[in-house]
CSV table of C-alpha atoms and ligand atoms in Angstrom, one decimal:
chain,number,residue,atom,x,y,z
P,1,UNK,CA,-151.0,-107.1,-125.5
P,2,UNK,CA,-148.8,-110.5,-124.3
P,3,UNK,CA,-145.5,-109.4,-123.8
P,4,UNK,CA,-143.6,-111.2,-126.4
P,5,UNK,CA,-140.7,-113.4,-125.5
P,6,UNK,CA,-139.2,-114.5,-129.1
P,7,UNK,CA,-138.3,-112.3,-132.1
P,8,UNK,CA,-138.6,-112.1,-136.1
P,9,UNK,CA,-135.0,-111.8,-137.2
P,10,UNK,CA,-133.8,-110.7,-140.4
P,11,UNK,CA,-130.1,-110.4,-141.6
P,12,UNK,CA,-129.5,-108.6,-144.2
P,13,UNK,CA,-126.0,-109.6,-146.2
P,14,UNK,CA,-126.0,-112.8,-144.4
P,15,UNK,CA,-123.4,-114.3,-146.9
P,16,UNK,CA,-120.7,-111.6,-145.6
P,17,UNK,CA,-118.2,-111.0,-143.6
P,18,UNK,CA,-120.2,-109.1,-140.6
P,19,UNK,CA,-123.3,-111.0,-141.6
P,20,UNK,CA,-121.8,-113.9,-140.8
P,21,UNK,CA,-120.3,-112.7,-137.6
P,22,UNK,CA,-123.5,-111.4,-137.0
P,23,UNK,CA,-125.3,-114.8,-137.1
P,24,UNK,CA,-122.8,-116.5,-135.2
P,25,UNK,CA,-123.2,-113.9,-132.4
P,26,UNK,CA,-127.3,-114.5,-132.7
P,27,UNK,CA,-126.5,-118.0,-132.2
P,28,UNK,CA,-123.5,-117.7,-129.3
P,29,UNK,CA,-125.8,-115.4,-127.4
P,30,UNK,CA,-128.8,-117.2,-127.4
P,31,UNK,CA,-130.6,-114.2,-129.1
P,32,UNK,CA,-134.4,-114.6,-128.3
P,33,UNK,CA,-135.5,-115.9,-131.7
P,34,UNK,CA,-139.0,-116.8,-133.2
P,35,UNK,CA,-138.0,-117.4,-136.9
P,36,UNK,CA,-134.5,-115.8,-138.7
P,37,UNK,CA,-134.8,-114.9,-142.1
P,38,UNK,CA,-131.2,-114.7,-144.1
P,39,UNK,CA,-130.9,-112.2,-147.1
P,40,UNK,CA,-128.6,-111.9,-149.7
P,41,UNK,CA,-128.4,-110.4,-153.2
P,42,UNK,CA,-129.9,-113.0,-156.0
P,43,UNK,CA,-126.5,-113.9,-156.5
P,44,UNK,CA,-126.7,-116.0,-153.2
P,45,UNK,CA,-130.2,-117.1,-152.8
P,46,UNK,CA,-130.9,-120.5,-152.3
P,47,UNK,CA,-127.5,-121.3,-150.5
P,48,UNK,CA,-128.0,-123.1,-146.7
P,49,UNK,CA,-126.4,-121.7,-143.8
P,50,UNK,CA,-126.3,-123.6,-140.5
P,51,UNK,CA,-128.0,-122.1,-137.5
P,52,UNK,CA,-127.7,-124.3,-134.3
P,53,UNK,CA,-129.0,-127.5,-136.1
P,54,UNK,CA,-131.4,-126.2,-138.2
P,55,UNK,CA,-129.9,-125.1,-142.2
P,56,UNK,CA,-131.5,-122.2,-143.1
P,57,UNK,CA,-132.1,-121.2,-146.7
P,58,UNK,CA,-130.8,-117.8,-147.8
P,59,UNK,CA,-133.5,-115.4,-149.6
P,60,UNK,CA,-133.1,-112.8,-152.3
P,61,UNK,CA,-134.1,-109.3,-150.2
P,62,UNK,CA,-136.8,-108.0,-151.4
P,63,UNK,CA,-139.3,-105.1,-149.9
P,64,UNK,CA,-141.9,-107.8,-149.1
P,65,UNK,CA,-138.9,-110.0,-147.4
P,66,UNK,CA,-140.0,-107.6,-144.2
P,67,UNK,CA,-142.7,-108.4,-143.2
P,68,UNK,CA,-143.8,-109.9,-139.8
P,69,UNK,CA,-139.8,-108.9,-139.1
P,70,UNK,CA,-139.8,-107.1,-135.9
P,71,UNK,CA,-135.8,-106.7,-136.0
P,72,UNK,CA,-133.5,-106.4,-138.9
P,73,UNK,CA,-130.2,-106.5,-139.2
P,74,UNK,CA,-128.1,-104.2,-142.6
P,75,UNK,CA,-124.7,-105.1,-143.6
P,76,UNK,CA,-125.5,-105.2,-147.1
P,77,UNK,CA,-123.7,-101.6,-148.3
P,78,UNK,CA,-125.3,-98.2,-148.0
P,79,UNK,CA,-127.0,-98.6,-151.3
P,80,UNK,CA,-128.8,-101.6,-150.2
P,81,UNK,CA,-129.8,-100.2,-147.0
P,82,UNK,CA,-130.9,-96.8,-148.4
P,83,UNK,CA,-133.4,-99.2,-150.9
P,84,UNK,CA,-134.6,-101.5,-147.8
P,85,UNK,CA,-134.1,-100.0,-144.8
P,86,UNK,CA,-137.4,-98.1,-145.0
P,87,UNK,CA,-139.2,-100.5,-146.8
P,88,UNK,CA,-138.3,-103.1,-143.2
P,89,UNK,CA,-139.4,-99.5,-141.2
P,90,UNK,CA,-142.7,-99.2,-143.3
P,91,UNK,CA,-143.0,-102.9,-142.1
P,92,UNK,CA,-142.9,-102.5,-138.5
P,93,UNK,CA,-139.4,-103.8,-138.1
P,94,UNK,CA,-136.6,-101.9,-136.5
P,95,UNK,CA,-133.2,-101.4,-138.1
P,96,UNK,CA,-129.9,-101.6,-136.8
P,97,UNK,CA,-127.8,-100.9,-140.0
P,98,UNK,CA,-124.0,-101.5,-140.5
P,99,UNK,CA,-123.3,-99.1,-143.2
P,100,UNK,CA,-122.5,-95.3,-143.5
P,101,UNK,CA,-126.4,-94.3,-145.2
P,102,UNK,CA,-127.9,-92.8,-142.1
P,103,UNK,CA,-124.7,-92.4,-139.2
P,104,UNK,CA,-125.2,-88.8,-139.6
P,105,UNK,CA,-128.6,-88.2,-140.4
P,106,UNK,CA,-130.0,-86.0,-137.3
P,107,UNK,CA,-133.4,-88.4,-136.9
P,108,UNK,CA,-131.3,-91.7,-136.8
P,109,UNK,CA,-128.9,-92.5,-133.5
P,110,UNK,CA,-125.3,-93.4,-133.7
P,111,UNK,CA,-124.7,-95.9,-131.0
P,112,UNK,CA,-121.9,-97.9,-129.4
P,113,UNK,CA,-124.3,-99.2,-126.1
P,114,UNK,CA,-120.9,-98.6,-123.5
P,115,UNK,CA,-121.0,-95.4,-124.4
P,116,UNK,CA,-124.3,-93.7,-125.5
P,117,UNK,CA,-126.8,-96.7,-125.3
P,118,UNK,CA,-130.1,-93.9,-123.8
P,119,UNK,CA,-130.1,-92.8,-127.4
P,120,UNK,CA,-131.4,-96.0,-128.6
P,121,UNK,CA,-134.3,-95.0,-127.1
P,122,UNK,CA,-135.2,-92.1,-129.6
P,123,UNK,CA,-134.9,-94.1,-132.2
P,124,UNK,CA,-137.7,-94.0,-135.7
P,125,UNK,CA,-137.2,-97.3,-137.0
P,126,UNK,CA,-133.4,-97.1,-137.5
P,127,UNK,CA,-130.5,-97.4,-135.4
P,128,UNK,CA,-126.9,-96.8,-136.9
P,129,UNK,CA,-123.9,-98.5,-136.4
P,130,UNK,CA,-120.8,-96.5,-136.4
P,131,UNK,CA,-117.5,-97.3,-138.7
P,132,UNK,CA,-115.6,-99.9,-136.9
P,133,UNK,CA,-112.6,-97.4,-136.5
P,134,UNK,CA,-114.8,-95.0,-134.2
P,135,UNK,CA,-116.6,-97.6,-132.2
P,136,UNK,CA,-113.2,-99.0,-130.8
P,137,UNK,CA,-111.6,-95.7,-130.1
P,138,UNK,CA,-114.9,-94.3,-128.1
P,139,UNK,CA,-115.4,-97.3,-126.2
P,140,UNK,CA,-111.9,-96.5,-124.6
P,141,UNK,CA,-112.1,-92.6,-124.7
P,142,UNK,CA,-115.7,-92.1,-123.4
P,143,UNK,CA,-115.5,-92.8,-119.8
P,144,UNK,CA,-111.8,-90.7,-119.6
P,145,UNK,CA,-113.8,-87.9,-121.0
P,146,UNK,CA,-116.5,-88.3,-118.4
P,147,UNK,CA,-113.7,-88.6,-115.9
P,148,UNK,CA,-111.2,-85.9,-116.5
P,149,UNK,CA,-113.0,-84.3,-119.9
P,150,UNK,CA,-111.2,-84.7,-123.6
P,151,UNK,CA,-110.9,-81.7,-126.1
P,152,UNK,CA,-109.0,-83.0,-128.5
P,153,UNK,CA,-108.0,-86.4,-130.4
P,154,UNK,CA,-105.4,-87.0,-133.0
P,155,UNK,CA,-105.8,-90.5,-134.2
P,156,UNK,CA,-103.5,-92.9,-136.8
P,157,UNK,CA,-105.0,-96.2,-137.7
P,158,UNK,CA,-103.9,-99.3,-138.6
P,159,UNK,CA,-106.3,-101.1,-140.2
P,160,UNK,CA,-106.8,-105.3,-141.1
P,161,UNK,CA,-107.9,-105.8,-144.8
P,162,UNK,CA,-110.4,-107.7,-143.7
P,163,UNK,CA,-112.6,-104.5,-142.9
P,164,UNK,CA,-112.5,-104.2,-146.9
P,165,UNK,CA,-114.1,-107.7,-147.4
P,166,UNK,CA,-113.4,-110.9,-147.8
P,167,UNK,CA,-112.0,-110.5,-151.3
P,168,UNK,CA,-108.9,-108.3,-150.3
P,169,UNK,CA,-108.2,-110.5,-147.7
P,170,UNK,CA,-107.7,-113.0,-150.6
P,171,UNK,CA,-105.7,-110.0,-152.3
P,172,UNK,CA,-103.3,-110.1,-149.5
P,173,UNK,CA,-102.5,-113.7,-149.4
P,174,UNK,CA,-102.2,-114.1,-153.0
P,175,UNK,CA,-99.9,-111.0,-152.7
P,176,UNK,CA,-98.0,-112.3,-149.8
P,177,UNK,CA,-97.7,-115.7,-152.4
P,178,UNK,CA,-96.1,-113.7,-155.3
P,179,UNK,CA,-93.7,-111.7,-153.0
P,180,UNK,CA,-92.3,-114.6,-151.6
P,181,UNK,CA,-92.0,-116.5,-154.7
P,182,UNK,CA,-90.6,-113.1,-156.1
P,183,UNK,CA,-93.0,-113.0,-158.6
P,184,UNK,CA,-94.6,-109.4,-159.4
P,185,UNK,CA,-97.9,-108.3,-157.1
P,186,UNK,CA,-100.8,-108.0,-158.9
P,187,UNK,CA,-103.3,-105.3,-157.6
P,188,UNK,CA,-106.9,-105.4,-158.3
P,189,UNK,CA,-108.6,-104.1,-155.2
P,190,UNK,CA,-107.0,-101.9,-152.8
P,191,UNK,CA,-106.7,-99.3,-151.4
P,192,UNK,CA,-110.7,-98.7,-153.1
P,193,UNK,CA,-111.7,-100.9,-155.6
P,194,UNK,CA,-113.6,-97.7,-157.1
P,195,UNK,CA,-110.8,-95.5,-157.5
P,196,UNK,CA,-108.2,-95.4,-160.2
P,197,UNK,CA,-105.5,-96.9,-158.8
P,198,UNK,CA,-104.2,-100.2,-157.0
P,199,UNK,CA,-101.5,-100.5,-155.2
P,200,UNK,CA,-99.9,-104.1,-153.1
P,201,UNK,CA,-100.9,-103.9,-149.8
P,202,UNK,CA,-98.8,-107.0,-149.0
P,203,UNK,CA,-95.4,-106.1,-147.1
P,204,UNK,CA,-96.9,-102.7,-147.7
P,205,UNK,CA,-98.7,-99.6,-145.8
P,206,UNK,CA,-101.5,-98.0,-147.5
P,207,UNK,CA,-102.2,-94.1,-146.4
P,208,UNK,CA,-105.5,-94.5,-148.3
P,209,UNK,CA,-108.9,-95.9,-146.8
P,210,UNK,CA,-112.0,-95.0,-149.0
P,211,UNK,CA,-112.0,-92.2,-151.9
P,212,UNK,CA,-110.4,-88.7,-151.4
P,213,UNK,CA,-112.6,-86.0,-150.3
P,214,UNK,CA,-112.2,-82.4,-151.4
P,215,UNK,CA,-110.2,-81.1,-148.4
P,216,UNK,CA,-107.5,-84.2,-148.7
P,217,UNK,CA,-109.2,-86.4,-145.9
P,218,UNK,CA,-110.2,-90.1,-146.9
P,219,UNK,CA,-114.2,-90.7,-146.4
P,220,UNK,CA,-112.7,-92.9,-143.5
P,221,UNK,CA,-111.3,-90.6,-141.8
P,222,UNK,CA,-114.0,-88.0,-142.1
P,223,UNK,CA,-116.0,-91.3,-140.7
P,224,UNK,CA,-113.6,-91.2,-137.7
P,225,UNK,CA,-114.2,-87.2,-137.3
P,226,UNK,CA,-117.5,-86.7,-137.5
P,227,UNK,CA,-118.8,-89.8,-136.5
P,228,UNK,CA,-117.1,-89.5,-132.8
P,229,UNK,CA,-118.5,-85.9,-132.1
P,230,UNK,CA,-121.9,-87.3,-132.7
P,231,UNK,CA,-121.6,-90.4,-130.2
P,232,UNK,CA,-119.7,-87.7,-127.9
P,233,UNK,CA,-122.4,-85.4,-127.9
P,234,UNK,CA,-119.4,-82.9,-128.6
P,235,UNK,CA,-119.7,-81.0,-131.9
P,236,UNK,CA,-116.9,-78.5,-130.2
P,237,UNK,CA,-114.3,-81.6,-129.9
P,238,UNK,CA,-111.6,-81.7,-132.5
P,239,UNK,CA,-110.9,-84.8,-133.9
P,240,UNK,CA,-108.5,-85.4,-136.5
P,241,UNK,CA,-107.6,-88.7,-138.1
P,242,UNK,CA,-105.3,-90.5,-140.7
P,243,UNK,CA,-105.8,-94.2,-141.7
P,244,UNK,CA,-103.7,-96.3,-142.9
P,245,UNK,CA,-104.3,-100.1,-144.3
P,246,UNK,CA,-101.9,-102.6,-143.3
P,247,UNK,CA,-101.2,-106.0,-144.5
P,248,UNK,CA,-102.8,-108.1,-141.7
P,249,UNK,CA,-106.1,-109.9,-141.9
P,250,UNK,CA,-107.8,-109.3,-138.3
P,251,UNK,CA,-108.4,-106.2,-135.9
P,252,UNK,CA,-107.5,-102.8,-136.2
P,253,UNK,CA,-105.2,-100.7,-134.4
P,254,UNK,CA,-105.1,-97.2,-133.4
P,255,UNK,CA,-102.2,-94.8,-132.2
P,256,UNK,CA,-104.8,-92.0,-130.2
P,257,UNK,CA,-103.0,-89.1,-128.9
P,258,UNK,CA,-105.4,-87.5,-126.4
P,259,UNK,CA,-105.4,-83.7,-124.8
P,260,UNK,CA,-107.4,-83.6,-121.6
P,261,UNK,CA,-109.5,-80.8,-119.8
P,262,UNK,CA,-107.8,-81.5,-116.6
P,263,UNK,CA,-104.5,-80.3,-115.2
P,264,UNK,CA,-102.2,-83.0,-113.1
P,265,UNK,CA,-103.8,-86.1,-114.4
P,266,UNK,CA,-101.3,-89.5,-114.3
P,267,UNK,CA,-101.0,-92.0,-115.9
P,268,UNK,CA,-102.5,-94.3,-113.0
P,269,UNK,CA,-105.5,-92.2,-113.0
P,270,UNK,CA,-106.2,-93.2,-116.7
P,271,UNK,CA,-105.6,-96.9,-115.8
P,272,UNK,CA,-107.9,-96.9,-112.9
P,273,UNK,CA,-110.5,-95.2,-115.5
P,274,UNK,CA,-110.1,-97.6,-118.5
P,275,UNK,CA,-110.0,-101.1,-115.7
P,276,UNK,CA,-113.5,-100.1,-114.6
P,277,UNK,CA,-114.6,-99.3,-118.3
P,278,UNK,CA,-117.4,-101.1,-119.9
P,279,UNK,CA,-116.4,-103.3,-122.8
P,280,UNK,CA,-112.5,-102.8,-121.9
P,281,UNK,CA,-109.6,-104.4,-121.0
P,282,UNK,CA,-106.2,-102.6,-119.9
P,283,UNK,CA,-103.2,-104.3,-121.0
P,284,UNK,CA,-100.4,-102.2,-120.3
P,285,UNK,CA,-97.4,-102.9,-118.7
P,286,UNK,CA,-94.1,-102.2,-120.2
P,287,UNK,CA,-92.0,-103.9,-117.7
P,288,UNK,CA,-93.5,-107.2,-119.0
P,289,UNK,CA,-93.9,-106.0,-122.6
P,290,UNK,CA,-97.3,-106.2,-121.9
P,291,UNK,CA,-100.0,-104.6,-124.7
P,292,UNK,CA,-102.1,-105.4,-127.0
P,293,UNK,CA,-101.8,-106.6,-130.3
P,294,UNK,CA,-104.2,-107.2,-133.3
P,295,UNK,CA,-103.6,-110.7,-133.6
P,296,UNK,CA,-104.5,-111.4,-129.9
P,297,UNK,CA,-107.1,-109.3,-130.0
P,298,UNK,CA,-108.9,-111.4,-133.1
P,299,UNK,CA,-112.1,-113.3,-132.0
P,300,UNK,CA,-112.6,-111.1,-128.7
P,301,UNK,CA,-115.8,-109.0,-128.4
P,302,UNK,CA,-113.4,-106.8,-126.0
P,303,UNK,CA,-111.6,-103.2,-126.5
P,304,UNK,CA,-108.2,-103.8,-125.4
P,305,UNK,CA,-106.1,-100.2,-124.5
P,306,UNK,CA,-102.1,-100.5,-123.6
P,307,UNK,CA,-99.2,-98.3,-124.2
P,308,UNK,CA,-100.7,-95.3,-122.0
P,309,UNK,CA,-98.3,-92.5,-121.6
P,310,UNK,CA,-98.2,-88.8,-120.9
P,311,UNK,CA,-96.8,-86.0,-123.0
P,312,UNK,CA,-93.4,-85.0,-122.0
P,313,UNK,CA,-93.6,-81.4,-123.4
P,314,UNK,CA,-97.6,-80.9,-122.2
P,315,UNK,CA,-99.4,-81.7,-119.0
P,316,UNK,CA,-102.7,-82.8,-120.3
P,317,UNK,CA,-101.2,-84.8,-123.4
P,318,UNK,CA,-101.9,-88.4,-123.1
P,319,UNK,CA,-101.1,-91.4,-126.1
P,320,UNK,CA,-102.8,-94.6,-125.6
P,321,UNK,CA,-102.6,-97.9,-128.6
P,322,UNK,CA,-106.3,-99.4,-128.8
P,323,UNK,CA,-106.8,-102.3,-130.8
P,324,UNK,CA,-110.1,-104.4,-131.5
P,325,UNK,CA,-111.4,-107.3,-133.5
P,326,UNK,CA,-112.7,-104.6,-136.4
P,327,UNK,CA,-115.7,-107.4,-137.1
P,328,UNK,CA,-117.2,-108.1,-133.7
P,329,UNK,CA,-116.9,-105.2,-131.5
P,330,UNK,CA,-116.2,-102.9,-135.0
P,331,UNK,CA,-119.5,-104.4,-136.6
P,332,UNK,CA,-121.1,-107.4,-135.6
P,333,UNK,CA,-120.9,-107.4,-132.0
P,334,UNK,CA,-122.0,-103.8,-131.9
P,335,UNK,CA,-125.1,-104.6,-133.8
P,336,UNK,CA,-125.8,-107.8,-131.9
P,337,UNK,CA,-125.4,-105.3,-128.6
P,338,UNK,CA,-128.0,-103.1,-129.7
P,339,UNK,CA,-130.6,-105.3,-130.7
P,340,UNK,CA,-130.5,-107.0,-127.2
P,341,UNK,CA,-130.9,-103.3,-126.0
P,342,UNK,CA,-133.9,-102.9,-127.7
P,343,UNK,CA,-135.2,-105.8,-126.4
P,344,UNK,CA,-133.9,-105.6,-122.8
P,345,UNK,CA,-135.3,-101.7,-122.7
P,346,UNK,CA,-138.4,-102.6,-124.2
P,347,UNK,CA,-137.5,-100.0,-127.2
P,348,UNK,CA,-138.5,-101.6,-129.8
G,401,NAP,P1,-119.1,-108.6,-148.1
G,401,NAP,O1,-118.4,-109.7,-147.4
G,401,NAP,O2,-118.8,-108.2,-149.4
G,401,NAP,O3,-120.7,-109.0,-148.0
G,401,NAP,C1,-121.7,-108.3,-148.6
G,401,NAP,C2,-123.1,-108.9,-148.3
G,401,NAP,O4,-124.1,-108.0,-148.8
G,401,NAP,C3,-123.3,-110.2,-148.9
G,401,NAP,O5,-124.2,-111.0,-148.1
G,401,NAP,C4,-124.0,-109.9,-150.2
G,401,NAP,O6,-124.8,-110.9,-150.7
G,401,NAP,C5,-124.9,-108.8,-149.7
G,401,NAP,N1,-125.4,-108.0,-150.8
G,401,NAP,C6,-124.7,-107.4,-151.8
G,401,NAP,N2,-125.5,-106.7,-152.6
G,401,NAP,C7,-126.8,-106.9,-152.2
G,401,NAP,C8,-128.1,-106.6,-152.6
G,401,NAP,N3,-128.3,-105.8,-153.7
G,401,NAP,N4,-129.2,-106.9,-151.9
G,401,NAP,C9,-129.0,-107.7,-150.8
G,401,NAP,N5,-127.8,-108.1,-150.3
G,401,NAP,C10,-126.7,-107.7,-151.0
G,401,NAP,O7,-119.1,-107.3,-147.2
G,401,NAP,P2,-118.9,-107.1,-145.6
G,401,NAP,O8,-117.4,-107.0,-145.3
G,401,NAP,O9,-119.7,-108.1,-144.9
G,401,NAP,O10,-119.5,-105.7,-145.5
G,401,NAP,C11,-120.9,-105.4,-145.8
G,401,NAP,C12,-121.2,-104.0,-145.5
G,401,NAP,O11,-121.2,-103.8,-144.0
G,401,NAP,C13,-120.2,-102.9,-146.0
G,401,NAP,O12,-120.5,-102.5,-147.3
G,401,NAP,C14,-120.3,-101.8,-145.0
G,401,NAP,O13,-121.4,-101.0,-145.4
G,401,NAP,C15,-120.7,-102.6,-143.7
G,401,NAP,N6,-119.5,-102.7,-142.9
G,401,NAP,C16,-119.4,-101.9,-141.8
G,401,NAP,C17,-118.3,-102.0,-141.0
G,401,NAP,C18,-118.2,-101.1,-139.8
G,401,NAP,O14,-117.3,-100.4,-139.8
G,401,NAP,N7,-119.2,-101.0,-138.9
G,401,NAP,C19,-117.3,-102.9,-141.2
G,401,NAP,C20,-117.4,-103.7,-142.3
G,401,NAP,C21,-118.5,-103.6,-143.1
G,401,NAP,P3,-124.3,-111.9,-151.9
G,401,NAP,O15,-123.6,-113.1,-151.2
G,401,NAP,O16,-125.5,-112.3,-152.6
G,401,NAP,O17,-123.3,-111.1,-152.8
G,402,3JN,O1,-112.1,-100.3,-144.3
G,402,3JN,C1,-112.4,-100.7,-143.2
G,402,3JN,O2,-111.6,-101.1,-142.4
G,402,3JN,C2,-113.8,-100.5,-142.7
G,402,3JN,C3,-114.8,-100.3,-143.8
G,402,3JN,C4,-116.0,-100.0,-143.6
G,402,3JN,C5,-116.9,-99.8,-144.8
G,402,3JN,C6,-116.6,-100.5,-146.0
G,402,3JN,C7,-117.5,-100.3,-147.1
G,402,3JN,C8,-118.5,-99.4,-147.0
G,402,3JN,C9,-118.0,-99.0,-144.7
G,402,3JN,C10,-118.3,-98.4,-143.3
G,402,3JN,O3,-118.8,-99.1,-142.4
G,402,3JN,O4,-118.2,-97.2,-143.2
G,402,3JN,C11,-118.8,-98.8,-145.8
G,402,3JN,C12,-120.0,-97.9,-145.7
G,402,3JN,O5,-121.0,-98.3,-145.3
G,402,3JN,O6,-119.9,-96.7,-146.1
């Protein structure tokens, strides 16, 4: 069989936030594309988005929207991928999906290519994405584990609304309006626009991402938890994790306080790790109040690590800020990273 040289894309929630990262990124990259199909809910067919010079007319997804698709692309909500994602399998396409539905499903890999990208190769038809909050902090932790082993992580987020759509991210700036114009905040959305109550996340914190589970956790931080022993390949690591929403629009942050396997481990060990790491940029040096921030980090494909320090009161206790743009590297760029996997391993 010719070796083919061009692909069938679909993108699936291609009038969203990631989706439209995502298509940017196809287009940036110069993804190897026969034809791209965009898909939307009804509510958006028959819109035109631009790709390169071509305008591309957006499609209600259907099951038959798959076929002749040899990759497709889910950031349409678990529900949607749960209906499709199979139906694009069934058609020969392979998945690389966005949401929650299949992370920890044992027959579907959990990938972040730095870190674990051989496990794209057992793949059945569908790769999954992890939640934005994991991917940034493994991408830094991964190769200090490999170097000097990692047996437990205690994370705090802080997270930009714009990881809970675009339509808080219009919650905070009307917000941000009434505040200043000391009018009262109205709250319609967050923290979950499921759950009983709002709060203002403008000139606020929010200790709430997700619903409640039943031992106290948020569903996000149970994401964080379980999600990271699974890329690890370390069911025996103990990860525990609070997140927090904050009132800014792009990247998230994360306060990561790491305990190592190793004994008499510096500080400059950890920075000669993380300045050789895949996908990573140090950025820490106090003396010229040097670190990352989320704003800087906005629009960079890059995991950017500062503020490394070691525990005064034990040996192996390490803290380290990580911060990423929670759309590209936290979605998008993640998804774009694996489908060129596929095709650069031949794993499709
Ligand atoms: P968004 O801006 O609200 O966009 C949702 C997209 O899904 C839109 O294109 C929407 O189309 C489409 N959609 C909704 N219902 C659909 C249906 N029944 N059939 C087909 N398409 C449908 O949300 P977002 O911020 O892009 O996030 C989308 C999903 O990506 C999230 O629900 C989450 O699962 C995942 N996500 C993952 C991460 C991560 O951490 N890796 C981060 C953010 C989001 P219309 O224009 O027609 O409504
Ligand atoms: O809140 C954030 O900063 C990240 C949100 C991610 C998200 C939002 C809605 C549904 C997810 C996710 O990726 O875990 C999902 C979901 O698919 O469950």
């Amino acid at each position: 069989m010719p070796v083919k040289t061009a692909y069938n894309v679909a993108v699936v929630g291609a009038t969203g936030a990631v989706g439209q990262k995502i298509i940017q990124l196809l287009e940036d990259k110069r993804f190897p594309i026969n034809k791209l199909k965009l898909l939307s809910s009804k509510r958006s067919a028959g819109k035109r988005v631009a790709f390169g010079n071509k305008q591309i007319i957006v499609e209600e997804a259907t099951p038959e929207s798959f076929a002749g698709i040899d990759i497709a692309l889910f950031s349409a909500g678990g529900s949607v991928s749960k209906e499709l994602a199979p139906e694009a399998v069934k058609h020969g396409a392979v998945v690389v999906d966005n949401t929650s539905a299949y992370r920890m499903d044992e027959n579907v890999p959990l990938v972040v290519p730095e870190v674990n990208s051989e496990d794209i190769a057992k793949h059945n038809g569908i790769i999954a994405n992890p939640n934005c909050s994991t991917i940034q902090m493994v991408a830094a932790l991964k190769p200090i584990k490999d170097a000097f082993g990692i047996n437990r992580i205690i994370v705090s987020t802080y997270q930009a609304v714009s990881g809970a759509g675009a339509k808080a991210a219009e919650e905070l700036k009307i917000q941000s309006q009434q505040y200043l114009n000391e009018e009262e905040m109205v709250a319609n959305l967050l923290p979950v626009k499921g759950d009983e109550n709002h709060y203002p996340i403008a000139f606020n914190a929010l200790p709430q991402i997700d619903v409640f589970g039943d031992n106290g956790y948020t569903f996000e931080e149970m994401k964080m938890m379980n999600e990271t022993k699974k890329i690890m390949h370390d069911d025996a690591l103990s990860v525990a994790a609070t997140c927090v929403r904050l009132p800014f629009f792009t990247s998230h942050a994360e306060s990561v306080y790491i305990e190592l396997d190793q004994e008499d481990v510096k500080v400059a060990d950890l920075w000669e790790v993380l300045k050789t790491a895949d996908g990573v940029v140090l950025q820490d040096n106090p003396a010229v109040q040097e670190y990352p921030t989320p704003l800087a980090a906005a629009d960079k494909e890059e995991v950017f690590v500062g503020r490394v320090r070691k525990d005064p009161d034990h040996s192996k206790g390490f803290h380290l800020w990580i911060v990423s743009d929670n759309l590209l590297k936290g979605a998008a760029w993640n998804t774009v990273q694996i489908a060129q996997s596929l095709i650069k391993n031949n794993w499709l």
